[in-house]
Each structure stands twice: as structure tokens, then as C-alpha cells.
CSV table of C-alpha atoms in Angstrom, one decimal:
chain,number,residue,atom,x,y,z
I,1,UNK,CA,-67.9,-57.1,-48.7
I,2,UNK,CA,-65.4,-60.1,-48.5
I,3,UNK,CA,-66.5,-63.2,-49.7
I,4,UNK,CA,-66.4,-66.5,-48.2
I,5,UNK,CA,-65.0,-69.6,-49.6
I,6,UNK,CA,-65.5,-73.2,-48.9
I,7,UNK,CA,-62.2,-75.4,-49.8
I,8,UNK,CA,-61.8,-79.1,-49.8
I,9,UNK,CA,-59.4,-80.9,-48.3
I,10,UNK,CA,-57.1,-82.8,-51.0
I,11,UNK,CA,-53.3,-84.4,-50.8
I,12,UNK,CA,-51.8,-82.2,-48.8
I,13,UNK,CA,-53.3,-79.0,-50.2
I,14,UNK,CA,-56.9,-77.2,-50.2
I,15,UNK,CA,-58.9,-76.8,-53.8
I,16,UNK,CA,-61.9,-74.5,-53.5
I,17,UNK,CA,-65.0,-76.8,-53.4
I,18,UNK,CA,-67.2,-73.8,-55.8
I,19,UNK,CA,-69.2,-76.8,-57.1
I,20,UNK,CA,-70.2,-77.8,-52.9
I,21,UNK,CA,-73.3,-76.6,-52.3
I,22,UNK,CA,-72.2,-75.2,-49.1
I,23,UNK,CA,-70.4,-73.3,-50.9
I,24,UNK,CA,-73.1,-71.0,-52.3
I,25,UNK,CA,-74.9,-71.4,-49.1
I,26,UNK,CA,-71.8,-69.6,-47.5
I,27,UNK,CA,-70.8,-67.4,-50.2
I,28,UNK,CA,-74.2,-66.2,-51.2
I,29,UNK,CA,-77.0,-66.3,-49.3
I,30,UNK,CA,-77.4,-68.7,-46.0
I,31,UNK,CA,-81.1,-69.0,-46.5
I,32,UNK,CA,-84.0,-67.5,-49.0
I,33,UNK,CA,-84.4,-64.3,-46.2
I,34,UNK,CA,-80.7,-63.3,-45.8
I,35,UNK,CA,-77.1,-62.8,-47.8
I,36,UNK,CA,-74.4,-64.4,-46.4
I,37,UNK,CA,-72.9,-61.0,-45.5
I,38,UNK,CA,-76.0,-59.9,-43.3
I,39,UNK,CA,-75.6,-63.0,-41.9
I,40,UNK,CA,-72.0,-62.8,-40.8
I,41,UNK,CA,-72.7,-59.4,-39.8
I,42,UNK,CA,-75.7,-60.1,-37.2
I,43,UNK,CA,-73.8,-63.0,-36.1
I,44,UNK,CA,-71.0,-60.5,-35.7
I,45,UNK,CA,-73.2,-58.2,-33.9
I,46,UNK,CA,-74.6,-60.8,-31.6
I,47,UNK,CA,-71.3,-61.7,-30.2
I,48,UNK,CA,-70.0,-58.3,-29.5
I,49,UNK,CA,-73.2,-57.0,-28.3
I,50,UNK,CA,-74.9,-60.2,-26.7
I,51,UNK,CA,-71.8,-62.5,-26.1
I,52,UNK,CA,-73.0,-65.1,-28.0
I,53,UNK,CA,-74.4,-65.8,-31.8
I,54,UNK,CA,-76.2,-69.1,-32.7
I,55,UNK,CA,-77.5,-70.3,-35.7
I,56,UNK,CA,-79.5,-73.5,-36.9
I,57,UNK,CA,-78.2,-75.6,-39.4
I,58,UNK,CA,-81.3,-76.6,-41.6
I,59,UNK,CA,-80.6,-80.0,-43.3
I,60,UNK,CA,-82.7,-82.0,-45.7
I,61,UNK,CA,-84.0,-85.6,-45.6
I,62,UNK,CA,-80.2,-86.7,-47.2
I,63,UNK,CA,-78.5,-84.7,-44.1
I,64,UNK,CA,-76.8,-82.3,-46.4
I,65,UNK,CA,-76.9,-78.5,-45.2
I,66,UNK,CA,-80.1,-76.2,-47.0
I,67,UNK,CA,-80.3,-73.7,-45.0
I,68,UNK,CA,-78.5,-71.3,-41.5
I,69,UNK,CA,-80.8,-69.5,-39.8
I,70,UNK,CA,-80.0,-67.3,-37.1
I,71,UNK,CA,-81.1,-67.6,-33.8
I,72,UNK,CA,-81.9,-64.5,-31.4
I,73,UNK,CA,-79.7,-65.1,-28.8
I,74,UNK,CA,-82.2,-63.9,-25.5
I,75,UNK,CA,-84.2,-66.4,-26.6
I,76,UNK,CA,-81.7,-69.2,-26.3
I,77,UNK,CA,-80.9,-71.5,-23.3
I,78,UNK,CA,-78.5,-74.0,-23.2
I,79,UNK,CA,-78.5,-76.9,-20.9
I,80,UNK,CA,-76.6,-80.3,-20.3
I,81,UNK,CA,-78.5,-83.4,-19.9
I,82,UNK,CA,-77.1,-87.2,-19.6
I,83,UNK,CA,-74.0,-85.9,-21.0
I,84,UNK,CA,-75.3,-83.9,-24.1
I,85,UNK,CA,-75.4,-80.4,-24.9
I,86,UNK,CA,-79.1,-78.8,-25.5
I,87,UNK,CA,-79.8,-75.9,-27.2
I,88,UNK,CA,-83.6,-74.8,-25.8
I,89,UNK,CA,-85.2,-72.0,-28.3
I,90,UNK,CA,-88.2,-70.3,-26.9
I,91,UNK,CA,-90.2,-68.3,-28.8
I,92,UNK,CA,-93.3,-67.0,-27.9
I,93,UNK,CA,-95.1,-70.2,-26.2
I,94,UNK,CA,-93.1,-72.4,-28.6
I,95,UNK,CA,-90.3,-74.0,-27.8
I,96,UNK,CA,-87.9,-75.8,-29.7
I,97,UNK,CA,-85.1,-77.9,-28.3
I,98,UNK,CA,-81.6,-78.6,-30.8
I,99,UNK,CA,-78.5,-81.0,-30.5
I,100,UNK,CA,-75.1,-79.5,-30.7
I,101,UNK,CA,-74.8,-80.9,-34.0
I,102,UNK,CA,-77.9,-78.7,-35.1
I,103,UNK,CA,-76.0,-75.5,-34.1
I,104,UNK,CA,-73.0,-73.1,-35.1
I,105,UNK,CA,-72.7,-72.1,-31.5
I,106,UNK,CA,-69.8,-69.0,-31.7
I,107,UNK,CA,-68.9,-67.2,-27.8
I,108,UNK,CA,-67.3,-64.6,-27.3
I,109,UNK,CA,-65.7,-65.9,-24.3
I,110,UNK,CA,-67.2,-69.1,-22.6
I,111,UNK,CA,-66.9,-69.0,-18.8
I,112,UNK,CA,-64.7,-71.9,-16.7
I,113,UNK,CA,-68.0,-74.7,-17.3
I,114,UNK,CA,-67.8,-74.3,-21.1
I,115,UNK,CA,-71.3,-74.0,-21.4
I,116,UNK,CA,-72.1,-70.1,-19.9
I,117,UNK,CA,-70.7,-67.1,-21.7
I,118,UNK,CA,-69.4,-63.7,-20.1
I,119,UNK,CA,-71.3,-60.8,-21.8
I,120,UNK,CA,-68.6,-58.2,-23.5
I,121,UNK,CA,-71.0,-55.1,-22.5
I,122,UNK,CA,-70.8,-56.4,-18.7
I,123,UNK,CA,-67.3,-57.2,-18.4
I,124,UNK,CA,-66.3,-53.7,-19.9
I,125,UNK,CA,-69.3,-51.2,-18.9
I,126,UNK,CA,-66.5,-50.8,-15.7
I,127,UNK,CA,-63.7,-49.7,-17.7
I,128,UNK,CA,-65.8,-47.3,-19.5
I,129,UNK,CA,-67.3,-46.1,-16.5
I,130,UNK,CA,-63.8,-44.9,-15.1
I,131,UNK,CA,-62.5,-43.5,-18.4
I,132,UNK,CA,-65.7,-41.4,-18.1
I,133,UNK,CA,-65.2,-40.7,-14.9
I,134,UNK,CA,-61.6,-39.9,-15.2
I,135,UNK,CA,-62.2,-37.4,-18.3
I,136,UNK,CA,-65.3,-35.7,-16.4
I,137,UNK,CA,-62.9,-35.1,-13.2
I,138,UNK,CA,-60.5,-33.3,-15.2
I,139,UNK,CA,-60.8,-29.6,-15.4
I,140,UNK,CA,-60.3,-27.8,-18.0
I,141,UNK,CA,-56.6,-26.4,-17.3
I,142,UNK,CA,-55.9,-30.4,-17.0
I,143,UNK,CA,-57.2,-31.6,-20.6
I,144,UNK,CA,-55.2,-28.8,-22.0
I,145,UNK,CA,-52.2,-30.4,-20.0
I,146,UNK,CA,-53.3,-33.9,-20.8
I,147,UNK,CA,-53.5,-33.0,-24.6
I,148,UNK,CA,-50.2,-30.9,-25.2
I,149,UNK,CA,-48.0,-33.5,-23.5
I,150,UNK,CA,-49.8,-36.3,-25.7
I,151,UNK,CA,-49.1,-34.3,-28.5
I,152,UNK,CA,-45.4,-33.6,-27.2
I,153,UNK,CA,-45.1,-37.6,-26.5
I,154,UNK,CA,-46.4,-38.7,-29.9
I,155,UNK,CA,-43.9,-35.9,-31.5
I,156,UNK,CA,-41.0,-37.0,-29.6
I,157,UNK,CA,-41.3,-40.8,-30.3
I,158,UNK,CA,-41.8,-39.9,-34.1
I,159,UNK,CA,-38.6,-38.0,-34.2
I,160,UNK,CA,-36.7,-40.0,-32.1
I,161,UNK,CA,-36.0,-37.5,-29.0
I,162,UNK,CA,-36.9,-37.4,-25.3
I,163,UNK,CA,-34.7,-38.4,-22.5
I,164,UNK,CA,-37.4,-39.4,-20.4
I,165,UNK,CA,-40.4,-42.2,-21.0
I,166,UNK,CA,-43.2,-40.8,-22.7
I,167,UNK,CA,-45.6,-42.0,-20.6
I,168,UNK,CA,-43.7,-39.4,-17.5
I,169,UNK,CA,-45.2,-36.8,-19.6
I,170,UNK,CA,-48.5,-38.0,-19.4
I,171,UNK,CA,-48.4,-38.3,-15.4
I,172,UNK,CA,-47.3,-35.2,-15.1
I,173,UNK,CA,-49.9,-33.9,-16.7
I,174,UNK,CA,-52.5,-35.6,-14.8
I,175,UNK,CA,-50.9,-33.9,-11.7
């Protein structure tokens, strides 16, 4: 797994802040329940799969950062009030409401209000659809078509040859 650094800003350069303790809350383990690698991953996950990760930035009485605990990302709403960003965490019959300065708020693509998100599954189950569409269509004389003149394209532009675009080969196939 790659690690994660934390680096302090100095004159004109970055020196690696080890001694932070940040640093071993990044590099090691965010919290007593989870490495800092599972927690990258899930985050990871969340965003590709949900659209969005959050986490919650556990600070002690002093205001320096303990603890990141992720957040399951159904269970989040986030609204705007007076002004301010709220994150609303319902778990259960609890619920727990968060500034923006209590989260690490990461989208995978925020929609025109800046506060909504587009989900990645729903803007691309359509694309999917019609490449599964389009390979279930063809019959089987056509794949063989479709695969020898992708194989002919990819061995032409390798060497060099072909007088035509590559991608006329894989039209005609189609056809």
C-alpha cells in the first residue's frame, strides 16, 4: 500500500511534519477501528460507488485532530441554512447534525448548486446499457468481424501501415 505523508509548509519548500500528530493519524491508522489504508479505500469506494465519501473529523478539547471516522454516505443529508453548510447524520432514531468544518466532504462530481452530487452508477448505467446492447445485437458472424479487424487495426498502427483510418475497419465490420 502507499503511504501518506503530511508535510509542512516552510520558506519556500515542504519538510515532512513525521513529528505532527496528523501525521500518524494519516499515515497509520485514522482512528483505534481502522488503518489509514482501509480508510482511503472505503472513502475510495464510497465515491465511485455512492458519489460521495464523508468523514468526521474528531477533535479534542485543544481543537487538534484525534480521530476520522467515516461516515455512511445513505445516511447523510446536507442542507444550507442562514448561509452555512449542514451536514445531517441519521442513524437509527439518532441524529447528529455537523458544520463544514467538522467534515472531509470529497464528491465525485457536485451538481451546478455545489451542494447535490451526481451518482457515477446513474450517470453511466446508460452507457453500459448500450455497450450491452450493442454486443448482444451482434451475431456471431459480426463478433468474428468486429474482432479480426480490431486485431488487423491494432497490428497495422503497431507497424506503421494502413492507408486508411483504423477506425474504417471497425465500421465496416459492424456492417
Amino acid at each position: 500500500t502507499l503511504p501518506i505523508d503530511l508535510y509542512r509548509r516552510g520558506d519556500g519548500d515542504h519538510k515532512l511534519a513525521g513529528k505532527d500528530p496528523l501525521h500518524a493519524i494519516l499515515h497509520d491508522d485514522v482512528n483505534e477501528e481502522m488503518s489509514s489504508f482501509a480508510w482511503r479505500k472505503l472513502s475510495m469506494q464510497n465515491v465511485l460507488l455512492n458519489g460521495r465519501a464523508y468523514s468526521f473529523i474528531e477533535r479534542n478539547v485543544a481543537g487538534r485532530i484525534i480521530n476520522l471516522w467515516s461516515l455512511h454516505p445513505a445516511k447523510v443529508t446536507i442542507t444550507k441554512r442562514e448561509g452555512r453548510t449542514r451536514y445531517v447524520y441519521r442513524e437509527g432514531q439518532r441524529e447528529r447534525i455537523f458544520a463544514a468544518s467538522e467534515i472531509i466532504d470529497v464528491p465525485w462530481m457536485l451538481r451546478s448548486d455545489g451542494l447535490n452530487h451526481y451518482d457515477p452508477i446513474d450517470r453511466l448505467k446508460n452507457t453500459i446499457g448500450l455497450a450491452i446492447g450493442r454486443a448482444t445485437v451482434l451475431n456471431a458472424e459480426q463478433r468474428v468481424k468486429l474482432n479480426v479487424s480490431v486485431i488487423d487495426a491494432l497490428v497495422a498502427f503497431r507497424a506503421g501501415q494502413g492507408s486508411r483510418p483504423h477506425w474504417m475497419n471497425l465500421a465496416d465490420a459492424m456492417n
